Short mmCIF file of C-alpha atoms in Angstrom, two decimals:
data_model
loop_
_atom_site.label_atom_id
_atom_site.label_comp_id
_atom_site.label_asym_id
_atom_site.label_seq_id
_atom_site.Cartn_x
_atom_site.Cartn_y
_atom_site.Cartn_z
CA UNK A 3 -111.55 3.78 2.39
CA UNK A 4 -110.54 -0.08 1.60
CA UNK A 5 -107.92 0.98 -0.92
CA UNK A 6 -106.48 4.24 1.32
CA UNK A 7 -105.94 2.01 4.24
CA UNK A 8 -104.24 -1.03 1.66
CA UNK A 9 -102.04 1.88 1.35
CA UNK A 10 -101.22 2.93 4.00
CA UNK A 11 -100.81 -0.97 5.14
CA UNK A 12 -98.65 -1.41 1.73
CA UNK A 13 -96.36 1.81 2.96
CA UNK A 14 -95.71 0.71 6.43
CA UNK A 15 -94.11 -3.02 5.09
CA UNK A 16 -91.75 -1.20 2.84
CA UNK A 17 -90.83 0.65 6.09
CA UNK A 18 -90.30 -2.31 7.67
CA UNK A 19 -88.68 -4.00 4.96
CA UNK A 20 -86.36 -0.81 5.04
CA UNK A 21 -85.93 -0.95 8.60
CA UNK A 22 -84.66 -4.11 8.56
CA UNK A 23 -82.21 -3.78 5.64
CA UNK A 24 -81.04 -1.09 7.65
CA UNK A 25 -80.19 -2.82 10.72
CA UNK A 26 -78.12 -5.22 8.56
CA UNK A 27 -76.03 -2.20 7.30
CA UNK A 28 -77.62 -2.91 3.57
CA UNK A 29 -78.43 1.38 3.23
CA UNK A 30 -78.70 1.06 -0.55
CA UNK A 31 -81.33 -1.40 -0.21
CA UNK A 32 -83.26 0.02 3.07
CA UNK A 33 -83.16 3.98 0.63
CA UNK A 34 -84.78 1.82 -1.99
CA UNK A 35 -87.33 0.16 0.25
CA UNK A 36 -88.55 3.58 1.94
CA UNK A 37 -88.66 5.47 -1.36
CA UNK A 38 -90.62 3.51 -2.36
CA UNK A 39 -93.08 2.97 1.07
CA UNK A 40 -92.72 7.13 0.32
CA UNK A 41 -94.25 6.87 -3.37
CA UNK A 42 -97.69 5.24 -1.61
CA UNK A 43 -97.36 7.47 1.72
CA UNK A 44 -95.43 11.28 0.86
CA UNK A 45 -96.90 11.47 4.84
CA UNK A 46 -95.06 8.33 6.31
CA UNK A 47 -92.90 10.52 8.44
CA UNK A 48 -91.12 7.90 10.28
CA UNK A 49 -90.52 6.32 6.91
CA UNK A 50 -88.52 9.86 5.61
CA UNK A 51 -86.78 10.16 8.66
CA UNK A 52 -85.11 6.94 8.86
CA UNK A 53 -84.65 7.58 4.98
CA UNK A 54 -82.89 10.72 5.83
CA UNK A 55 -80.46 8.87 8.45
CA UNK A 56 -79.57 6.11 5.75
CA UNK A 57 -79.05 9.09 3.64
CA UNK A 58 -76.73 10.86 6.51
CA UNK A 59 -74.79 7.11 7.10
CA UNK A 60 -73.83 7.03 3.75
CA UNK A 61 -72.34 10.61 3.14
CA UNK A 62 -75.32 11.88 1.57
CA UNK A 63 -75.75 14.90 3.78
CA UNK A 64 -77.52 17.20 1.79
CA UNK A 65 -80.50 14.39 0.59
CA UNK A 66 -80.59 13.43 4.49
CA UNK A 67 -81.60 17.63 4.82
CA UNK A 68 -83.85 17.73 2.75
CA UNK A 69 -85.83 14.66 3.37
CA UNK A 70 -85.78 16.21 7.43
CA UNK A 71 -87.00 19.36 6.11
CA UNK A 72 -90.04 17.82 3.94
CA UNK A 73 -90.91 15.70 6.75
CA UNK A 74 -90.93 19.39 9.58
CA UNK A 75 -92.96 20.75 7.35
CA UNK A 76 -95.76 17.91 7.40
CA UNK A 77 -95.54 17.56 10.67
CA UNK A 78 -94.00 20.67 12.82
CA UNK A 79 -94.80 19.48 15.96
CA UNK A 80 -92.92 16.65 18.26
CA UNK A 81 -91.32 15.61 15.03
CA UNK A 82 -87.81 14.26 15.59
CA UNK A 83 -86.67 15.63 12.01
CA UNK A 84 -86.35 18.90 14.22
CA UNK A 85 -83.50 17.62 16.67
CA UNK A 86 -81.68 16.09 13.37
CA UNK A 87 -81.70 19.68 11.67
CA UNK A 88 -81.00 21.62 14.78
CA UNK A 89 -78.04 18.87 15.41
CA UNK A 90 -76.80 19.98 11.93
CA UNK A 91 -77.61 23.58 12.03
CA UNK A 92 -75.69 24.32 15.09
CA UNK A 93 -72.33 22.39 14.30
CA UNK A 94 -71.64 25.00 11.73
CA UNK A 95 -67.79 23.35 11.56
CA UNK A 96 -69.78 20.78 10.20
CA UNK A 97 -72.17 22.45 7.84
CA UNK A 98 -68.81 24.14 6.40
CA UNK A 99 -67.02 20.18 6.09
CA UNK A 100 -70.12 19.43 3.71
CA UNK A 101 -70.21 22.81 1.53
CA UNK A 102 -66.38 21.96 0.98
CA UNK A 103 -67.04 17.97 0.20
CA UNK A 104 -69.57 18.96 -2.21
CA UNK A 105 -67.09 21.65 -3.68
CA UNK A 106 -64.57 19.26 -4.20
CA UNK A 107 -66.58 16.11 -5.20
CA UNK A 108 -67.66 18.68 -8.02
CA UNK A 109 -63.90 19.86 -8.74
CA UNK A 110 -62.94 15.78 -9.09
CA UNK A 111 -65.67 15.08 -11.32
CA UNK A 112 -64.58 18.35 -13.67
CA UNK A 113 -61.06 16.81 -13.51
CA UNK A 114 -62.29 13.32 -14.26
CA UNK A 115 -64.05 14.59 -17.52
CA UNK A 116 -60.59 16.60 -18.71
CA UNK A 117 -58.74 13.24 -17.84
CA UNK A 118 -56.58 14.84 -15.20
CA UNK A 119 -56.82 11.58 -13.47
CA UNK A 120 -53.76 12.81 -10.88
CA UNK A 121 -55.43 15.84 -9.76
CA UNK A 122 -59.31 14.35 -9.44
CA UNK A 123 -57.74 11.27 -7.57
CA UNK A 124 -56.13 13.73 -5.08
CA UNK A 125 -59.77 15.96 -4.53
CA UNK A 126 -60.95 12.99 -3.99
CA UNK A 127 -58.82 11.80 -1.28
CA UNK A 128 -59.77 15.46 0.38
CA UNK A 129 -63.04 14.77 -0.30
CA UNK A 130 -63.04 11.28 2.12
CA UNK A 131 -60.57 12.81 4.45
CA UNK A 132 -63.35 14.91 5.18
CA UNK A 133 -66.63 12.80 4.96
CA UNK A 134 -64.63 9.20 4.65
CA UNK A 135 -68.58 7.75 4.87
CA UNK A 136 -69.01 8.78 1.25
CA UNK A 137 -69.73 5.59 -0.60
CA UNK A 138 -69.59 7.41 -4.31
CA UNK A 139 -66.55 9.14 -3.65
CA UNK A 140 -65.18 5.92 -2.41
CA UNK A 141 -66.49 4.45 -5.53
CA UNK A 142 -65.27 6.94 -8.29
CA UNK A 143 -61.77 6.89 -6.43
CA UNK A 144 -61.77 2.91 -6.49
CA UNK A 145 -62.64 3.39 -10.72
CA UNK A 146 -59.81 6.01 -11.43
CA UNK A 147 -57.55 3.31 -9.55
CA UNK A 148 -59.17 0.61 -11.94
CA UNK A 149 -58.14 2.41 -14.82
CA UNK A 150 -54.71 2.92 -13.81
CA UNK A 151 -54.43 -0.94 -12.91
CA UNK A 152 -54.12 -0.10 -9.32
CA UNK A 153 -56.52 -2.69 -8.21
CA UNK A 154 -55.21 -3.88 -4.79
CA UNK A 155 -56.41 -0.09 -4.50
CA UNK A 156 -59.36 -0.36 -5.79
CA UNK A 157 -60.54 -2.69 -3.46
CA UNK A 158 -59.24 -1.65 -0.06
CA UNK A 159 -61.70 1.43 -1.22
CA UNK A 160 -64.43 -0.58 -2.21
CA UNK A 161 -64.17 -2.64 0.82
CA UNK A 162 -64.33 0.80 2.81
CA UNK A 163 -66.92 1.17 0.89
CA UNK A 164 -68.59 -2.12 1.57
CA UNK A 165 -68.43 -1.42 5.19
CA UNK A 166 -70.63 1.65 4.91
CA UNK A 167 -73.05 -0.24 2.47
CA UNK A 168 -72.97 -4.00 2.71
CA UNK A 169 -74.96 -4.42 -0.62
CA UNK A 170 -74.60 -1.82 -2.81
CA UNK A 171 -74.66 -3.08 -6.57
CA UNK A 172 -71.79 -0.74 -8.22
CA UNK A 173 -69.64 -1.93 -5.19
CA UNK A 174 -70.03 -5.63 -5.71
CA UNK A 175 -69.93 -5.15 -9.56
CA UNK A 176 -66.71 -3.55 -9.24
CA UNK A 177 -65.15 -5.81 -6.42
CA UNK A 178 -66.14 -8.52 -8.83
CA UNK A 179 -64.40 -6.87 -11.46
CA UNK A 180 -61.23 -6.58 -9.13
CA UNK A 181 -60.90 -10.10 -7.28
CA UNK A 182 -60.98 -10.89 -11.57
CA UNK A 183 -57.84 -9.06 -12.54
CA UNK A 184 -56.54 -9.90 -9.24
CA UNK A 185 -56.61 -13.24 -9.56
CA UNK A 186 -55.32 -12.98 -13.30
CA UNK A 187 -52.06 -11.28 -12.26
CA UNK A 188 -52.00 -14.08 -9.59
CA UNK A 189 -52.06 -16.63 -11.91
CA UNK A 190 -49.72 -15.45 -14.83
CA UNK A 191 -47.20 -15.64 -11.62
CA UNK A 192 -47.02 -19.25 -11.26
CA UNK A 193 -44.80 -21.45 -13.35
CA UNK A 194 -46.60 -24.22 -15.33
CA UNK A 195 -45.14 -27.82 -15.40
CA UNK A 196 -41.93 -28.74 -14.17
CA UNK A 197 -38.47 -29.38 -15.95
CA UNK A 198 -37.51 -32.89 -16.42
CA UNK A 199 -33.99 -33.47 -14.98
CA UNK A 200 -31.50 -34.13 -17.26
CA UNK A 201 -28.98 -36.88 -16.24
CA UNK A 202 -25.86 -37.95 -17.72
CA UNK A 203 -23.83 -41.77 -17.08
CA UNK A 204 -20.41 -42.91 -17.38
CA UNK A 205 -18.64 -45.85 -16.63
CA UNK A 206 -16.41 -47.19 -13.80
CA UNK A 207 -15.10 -50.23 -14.64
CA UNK A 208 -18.11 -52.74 -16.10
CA UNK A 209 -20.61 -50.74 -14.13
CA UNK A 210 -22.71 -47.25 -15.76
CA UNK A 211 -23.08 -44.48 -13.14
CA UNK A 212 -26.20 -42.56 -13.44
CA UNK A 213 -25.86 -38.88 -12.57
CA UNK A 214 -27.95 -35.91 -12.51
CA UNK A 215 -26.43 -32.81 -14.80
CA UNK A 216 -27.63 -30.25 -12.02
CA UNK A 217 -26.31 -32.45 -9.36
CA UNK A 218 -24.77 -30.09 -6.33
CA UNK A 219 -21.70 -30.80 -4.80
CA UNK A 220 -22.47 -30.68 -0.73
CA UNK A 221 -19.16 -30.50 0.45
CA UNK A 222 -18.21 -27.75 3.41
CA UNK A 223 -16.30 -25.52 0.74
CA UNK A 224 -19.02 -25.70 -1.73
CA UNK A 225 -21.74 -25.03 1.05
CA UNK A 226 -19.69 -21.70 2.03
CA UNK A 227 -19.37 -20.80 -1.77
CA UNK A 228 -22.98 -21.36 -2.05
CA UNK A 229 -23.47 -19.38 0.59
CA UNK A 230 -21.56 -16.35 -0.53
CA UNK A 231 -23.14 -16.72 -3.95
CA UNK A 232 -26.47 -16.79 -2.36
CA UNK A 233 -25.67 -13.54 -0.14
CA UNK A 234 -23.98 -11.34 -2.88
CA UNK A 235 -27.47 -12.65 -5.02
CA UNK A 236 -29.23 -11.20 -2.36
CA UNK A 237 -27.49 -8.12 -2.28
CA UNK A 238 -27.91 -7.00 -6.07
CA UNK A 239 -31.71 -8.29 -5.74
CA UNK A 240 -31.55 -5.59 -3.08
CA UNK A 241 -29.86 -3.01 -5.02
CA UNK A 242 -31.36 -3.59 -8.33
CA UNK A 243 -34.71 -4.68 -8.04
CA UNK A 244 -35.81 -3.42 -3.68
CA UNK A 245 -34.08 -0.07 -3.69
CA UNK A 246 -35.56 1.28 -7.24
CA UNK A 247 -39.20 -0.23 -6.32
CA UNK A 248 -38.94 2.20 -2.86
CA UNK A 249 -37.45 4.81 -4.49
CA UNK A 250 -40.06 5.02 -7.66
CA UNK A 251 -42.83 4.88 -4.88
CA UNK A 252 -41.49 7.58 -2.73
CA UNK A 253 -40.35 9.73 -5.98
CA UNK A 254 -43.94 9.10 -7.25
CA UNK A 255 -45.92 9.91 -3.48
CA UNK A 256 -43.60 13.70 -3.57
CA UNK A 257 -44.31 14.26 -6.84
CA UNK A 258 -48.04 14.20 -6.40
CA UNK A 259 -47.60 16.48 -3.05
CA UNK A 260 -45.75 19.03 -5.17
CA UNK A 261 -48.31 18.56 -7.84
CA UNK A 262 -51.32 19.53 -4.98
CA UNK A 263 -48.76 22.40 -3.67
CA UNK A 264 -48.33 23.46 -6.97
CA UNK A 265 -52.25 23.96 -7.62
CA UNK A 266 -52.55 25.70 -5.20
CA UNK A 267 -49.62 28.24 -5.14
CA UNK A 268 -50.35 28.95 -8.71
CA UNK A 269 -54.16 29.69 -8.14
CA UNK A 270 -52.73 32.34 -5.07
CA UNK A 271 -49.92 33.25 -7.13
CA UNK A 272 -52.40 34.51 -9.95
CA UNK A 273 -54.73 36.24 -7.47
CA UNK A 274 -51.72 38.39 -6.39
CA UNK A 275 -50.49 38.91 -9.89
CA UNK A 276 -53.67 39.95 -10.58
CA UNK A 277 -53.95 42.36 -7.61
CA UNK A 278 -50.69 43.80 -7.90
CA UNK A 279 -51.32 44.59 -11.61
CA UNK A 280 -54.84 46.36 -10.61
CA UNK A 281 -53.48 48.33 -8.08
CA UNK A 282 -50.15 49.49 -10.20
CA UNK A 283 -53.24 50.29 -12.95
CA UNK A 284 -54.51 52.48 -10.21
CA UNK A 285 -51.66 54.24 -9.23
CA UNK A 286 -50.99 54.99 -12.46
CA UNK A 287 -54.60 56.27 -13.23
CA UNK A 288 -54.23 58.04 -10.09
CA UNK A 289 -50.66 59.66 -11.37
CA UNK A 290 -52.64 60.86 -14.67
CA UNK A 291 -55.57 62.72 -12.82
CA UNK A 292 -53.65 64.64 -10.52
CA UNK A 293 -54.52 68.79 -10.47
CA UNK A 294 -57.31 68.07 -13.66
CA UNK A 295 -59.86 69.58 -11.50
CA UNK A 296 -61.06 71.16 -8.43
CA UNK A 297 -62.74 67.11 -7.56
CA UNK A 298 -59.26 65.61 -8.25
CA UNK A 299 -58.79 65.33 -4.57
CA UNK A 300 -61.80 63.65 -3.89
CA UNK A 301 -61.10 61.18 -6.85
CA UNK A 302 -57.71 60.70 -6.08
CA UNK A 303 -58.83 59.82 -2.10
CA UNK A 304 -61.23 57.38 -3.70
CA UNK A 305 -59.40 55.64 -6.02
CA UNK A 306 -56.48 55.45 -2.64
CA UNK A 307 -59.70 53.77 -0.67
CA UNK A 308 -59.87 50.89 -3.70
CA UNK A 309 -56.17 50.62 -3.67
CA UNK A 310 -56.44 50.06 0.20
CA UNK A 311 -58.82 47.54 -0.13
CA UNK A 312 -57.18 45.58 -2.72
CA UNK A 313 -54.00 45.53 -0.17
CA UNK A 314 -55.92 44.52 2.87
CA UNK A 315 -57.86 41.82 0.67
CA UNK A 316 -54.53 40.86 -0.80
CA UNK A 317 -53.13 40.23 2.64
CA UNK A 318 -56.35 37.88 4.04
CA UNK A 319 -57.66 40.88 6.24
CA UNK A 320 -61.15 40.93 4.74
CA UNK A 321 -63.42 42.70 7.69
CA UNK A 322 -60.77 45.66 6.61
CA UNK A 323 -61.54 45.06 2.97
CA UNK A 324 -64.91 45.08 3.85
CA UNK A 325 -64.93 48.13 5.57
CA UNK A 326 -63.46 49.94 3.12
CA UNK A 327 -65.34 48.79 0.94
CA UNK A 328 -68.26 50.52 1.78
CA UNK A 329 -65.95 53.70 1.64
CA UNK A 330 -65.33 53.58 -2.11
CA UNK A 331 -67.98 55.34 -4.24
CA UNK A 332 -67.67 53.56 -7.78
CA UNK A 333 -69.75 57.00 -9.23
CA UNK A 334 -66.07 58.19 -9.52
CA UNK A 335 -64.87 55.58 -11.06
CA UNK A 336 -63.38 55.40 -14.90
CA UNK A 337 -64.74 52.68 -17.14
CA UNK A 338 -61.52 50.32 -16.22
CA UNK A 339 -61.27 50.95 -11.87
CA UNK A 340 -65.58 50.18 -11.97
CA UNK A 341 -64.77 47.11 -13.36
CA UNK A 342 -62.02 46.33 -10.88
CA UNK A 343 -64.26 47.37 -8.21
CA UNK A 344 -67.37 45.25 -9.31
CA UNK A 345 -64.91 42.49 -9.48
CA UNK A 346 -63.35 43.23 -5.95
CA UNK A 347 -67.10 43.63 -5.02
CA UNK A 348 -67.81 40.20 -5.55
CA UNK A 349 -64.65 38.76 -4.45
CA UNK A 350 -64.75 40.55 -0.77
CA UNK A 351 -68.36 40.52 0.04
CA UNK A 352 -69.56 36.97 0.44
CA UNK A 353 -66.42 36.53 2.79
CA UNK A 354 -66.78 39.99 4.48
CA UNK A 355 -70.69 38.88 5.24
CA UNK A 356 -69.35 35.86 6.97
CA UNK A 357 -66.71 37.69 8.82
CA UNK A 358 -69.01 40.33 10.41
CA UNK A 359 -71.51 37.69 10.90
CA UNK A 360 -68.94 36.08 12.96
CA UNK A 361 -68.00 39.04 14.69
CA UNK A 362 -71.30 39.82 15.69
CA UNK A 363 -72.04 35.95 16.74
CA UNK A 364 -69.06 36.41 18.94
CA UNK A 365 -70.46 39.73 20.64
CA UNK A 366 -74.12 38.43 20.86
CA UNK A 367 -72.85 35.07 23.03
CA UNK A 368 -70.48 37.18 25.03
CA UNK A 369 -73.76 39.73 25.62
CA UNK A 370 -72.67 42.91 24.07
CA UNK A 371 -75.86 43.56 22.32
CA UNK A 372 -75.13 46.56 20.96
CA UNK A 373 -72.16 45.18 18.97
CA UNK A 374 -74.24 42.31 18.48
CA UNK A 375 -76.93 44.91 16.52
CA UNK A 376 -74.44 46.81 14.72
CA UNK A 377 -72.67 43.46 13.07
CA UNK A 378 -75.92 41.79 12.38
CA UNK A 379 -77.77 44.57 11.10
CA UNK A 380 -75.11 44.77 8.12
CA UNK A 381 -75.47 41.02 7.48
CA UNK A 382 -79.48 41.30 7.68
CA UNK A 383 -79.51 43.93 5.52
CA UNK A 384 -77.40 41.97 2.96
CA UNK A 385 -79.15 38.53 2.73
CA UNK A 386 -82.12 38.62 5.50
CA UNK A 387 -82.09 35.20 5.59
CA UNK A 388 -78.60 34.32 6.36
CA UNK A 389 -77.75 31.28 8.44
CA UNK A 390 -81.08 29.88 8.16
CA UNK A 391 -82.85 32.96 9.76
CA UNK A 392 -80.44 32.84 12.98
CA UNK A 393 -79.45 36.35 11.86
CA UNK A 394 -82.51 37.85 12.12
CA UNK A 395 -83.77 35.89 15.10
CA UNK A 396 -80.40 37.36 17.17
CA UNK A 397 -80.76 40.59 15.94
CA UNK A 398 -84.58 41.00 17.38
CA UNK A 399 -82.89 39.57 20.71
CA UNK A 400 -80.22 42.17 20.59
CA UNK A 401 -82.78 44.90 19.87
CA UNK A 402 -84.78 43.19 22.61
CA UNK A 403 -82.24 43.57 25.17
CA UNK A 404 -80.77 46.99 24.46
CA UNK A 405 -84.53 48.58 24.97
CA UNK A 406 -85.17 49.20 20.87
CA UNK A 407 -88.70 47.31 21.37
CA UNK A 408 -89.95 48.79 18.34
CA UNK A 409 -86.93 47.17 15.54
CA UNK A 410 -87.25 44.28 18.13
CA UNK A 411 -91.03 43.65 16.94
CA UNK A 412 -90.74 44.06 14.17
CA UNK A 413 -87.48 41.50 13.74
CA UNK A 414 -89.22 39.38 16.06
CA UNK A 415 -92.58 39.14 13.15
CA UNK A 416 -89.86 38.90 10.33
CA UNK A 417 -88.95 35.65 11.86
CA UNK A 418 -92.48 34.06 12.09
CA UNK A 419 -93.10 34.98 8.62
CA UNK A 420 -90.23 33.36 6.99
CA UNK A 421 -90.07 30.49 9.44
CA UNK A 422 -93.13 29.09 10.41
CA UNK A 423 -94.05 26.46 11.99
CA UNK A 424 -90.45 26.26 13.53
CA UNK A 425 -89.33 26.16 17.36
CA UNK A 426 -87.90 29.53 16.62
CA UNK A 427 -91.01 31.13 15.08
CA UNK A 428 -92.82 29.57 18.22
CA UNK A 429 -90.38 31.32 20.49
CA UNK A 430 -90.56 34.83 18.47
CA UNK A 431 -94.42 34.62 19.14
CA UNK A 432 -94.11 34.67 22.60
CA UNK A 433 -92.05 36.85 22.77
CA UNK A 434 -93.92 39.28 20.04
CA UNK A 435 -96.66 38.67 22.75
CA UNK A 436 -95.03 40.08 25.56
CA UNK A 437 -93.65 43.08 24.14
CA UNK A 438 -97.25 43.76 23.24
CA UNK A 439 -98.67 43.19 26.59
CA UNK A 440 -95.72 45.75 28.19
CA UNK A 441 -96.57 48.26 25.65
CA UNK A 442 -99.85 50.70 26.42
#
């Protein structure tokens, strides 16, 4: 019992210790602090919480989910973790933001190791445009400037950086490294010594006149020659040395928005191609079938379904690519169209899931169950789990409220089983209890 409680006691300072490095904006120490406190205590829960919020400060949105998860599962009840992840859950703009940062933190990394410096420096910038409280993007972007000798760069990022995480080692290590070459090119800038001045003497008479060589004659007309001189300087300084340095830098800022354009009409541009080729294939496959067969109508109004779905999907309307879809029957299919449709398949469903599921989001708020049942049921039916079990949870609401008591139960006990312990599962109880107490 003496050496549980010393650890318990041992657990709790790290949580202070982290606590307080917290408060001081010093995340990278306060995450190392409560790790630790968790490696004597896996229970500590406000220890995990506050680890997942110095997780969440720092970009780290994912880690700060998972450590709010672990900790509703040890303790389900009046745990705050369950605010944070309903907070989350229900921003879904949000949860999108951080599926798309992680996307394209992956893409710059991939460029990074093919040394397309350009492109991974410009997924990068996406990347903080979209979570700027990322410290490693704001790192790795501060390192590809490094390399290119962009170091007043560099360290506005790090210091961005810095003010997310006061004391995070590979931020001082490379702001070190920085001020260093910073201070180099500062240097090799000034002139060292100073010229002696050369004079030259005469004489006048039995005296010697002393006179400097560079001495300047400071009469009106020289001051006005001086002047002009000094203007028309200033004008080829302008012309030469101003203009090109502006020009370069707006020259190099378009060519890196034409390179991003680029990427991306080429990646659309080859989807089309790609389209346009398949459904040309299918025409033609189409032309070659004709009058075979008494079922060469029925092929030939199949393989016209796929074409119409790769046109919708072509054109962005996926809930019609979707739909029609599910009117294609790959059985009559050659060896060639099955493969187009498997690969149309997988290219329209994941987004046609999310459009219905919006659809039918849209009808359940607005209260038109029975829309609300029809959507859903397609989206249940395809993952049963999808958005974290809010799927299945609306659809035994919309069965609920249209009089289906029976798919409402049993929707209602699908949600308690793969949720327990949460609010929701709670709320499907009750009401699993009062459809049973209605019922003879």
């Amino acid at each position: 019992m003496d050496s549980y409680n010393k650890i318990i006691r041992l657990s709790n300072t790290l949580y202070n210790d982290g606590l307080e490095k917290a408060s001081v904006r010093d995340l990278s120490g306060a995450a190392d602090s409560l790790r630790k406190s968790l490696r004597y205590y896996k229970a500590n829960i406000p220890a995990r919480n506050l680890l997942g919020l110095v997780y969440y400060e720092m970009g780290e949105v994912v880690d700060a989910l998972s450590e709010w998860v672990i900790s509703r599962s040890l303790k389900p009840e009046g745990n705050p973790a369950e605010q944070y992840l309903e907070a989350i859950q229900s921003n879904r703009s949000r949860l999108s933001s951080v599926n798309q940062t992680i996307k394209k933190y992956n893409q710059a990394l991939l460029y990074c190791n093919q040394n397309s410096k350009d492109l991974a420096i410009i997924q990068l910038k996406k990347v903080l445009s979209m979570n700027p409280a990322l410290v490693k993007g704001r790192q790795l972007l501060a390192l590809l400037y490094m390399e290119e000798g962009k170091y007043d760069r560099a360290k506005k990022e790090l210091s961005e950086a810095a003010k997310v995480d006061t004391s995070n080692l590979t931020t001082l290590r490379y702001l070190r490294e920085v001020n260093q070459h910073l201070q180099k090119n500062v240097s090799s800038t000034k002139t060292v010594g100073h010229k002696k001045e050369d004079t030259a003497s005469y004489r006048s008479g039995n005296e010697t006149i002393i006179q400097p060589v560079n001495m300047r004659d400071t009469s009106p007309f020289m001051t006005i020659l001086n002047l002009i001189i000094g203007v028309g300087i200033g004008a080829l300084i302008t012309f030469f040395l101003i203009i090109p340095t502006v020009r370069q830098s707006v020259i190099s800022e378009a060519r890196k928005a034409e390179l991003q354009a680029n990427d991306e009409l080429t990646t659309r541009t080859q989807e089309m191609n790609e389209l346009n080729q398949e459904i040309e294939d299918l025409k033609s496959q189409i032309k070659n079938m004709e009058g075979d067969s008494e079922d060469a109508q029925k092929m030939i109004d199949n393989y016209e379904q796929m074409i119409a779905v790769c046109y919708d999907y072509s054109q962005l309307n996926i809930q019609a690519a979707g739909d029609g879809m599910e009117k294609v029957d790959p059985g009559l299919l050659g060896a060639q169209s099955k493969a187009v449709y498997d690969k149309m398949n997988g290219l329209v469903s994941e987004q046609y899931m999310a459009a219905v599921y919006q659809q039918a989001e849209q009808d359940y708020n607005s209260r038109n169950f029975a829309a609300a049942v029809t959507g859903l049921e397609k989206v249940v039916q395809a993952e049963e789990d999808h958005d974290d079990g809010y799927a299945i949870y609306h659809l035994a609401h919309s069965y609920r409220q249209t009089g289906d008591i029976e798919n409402a139960k049993k929707y209602y006990q699908r949600m308690i089983e793969l949720h327990p312990g949460t609010q929701r599962a709670r709320a499907s109880q009750q009401y699993l209890d009062e459809l049973n107490r209605q019922q003879p």
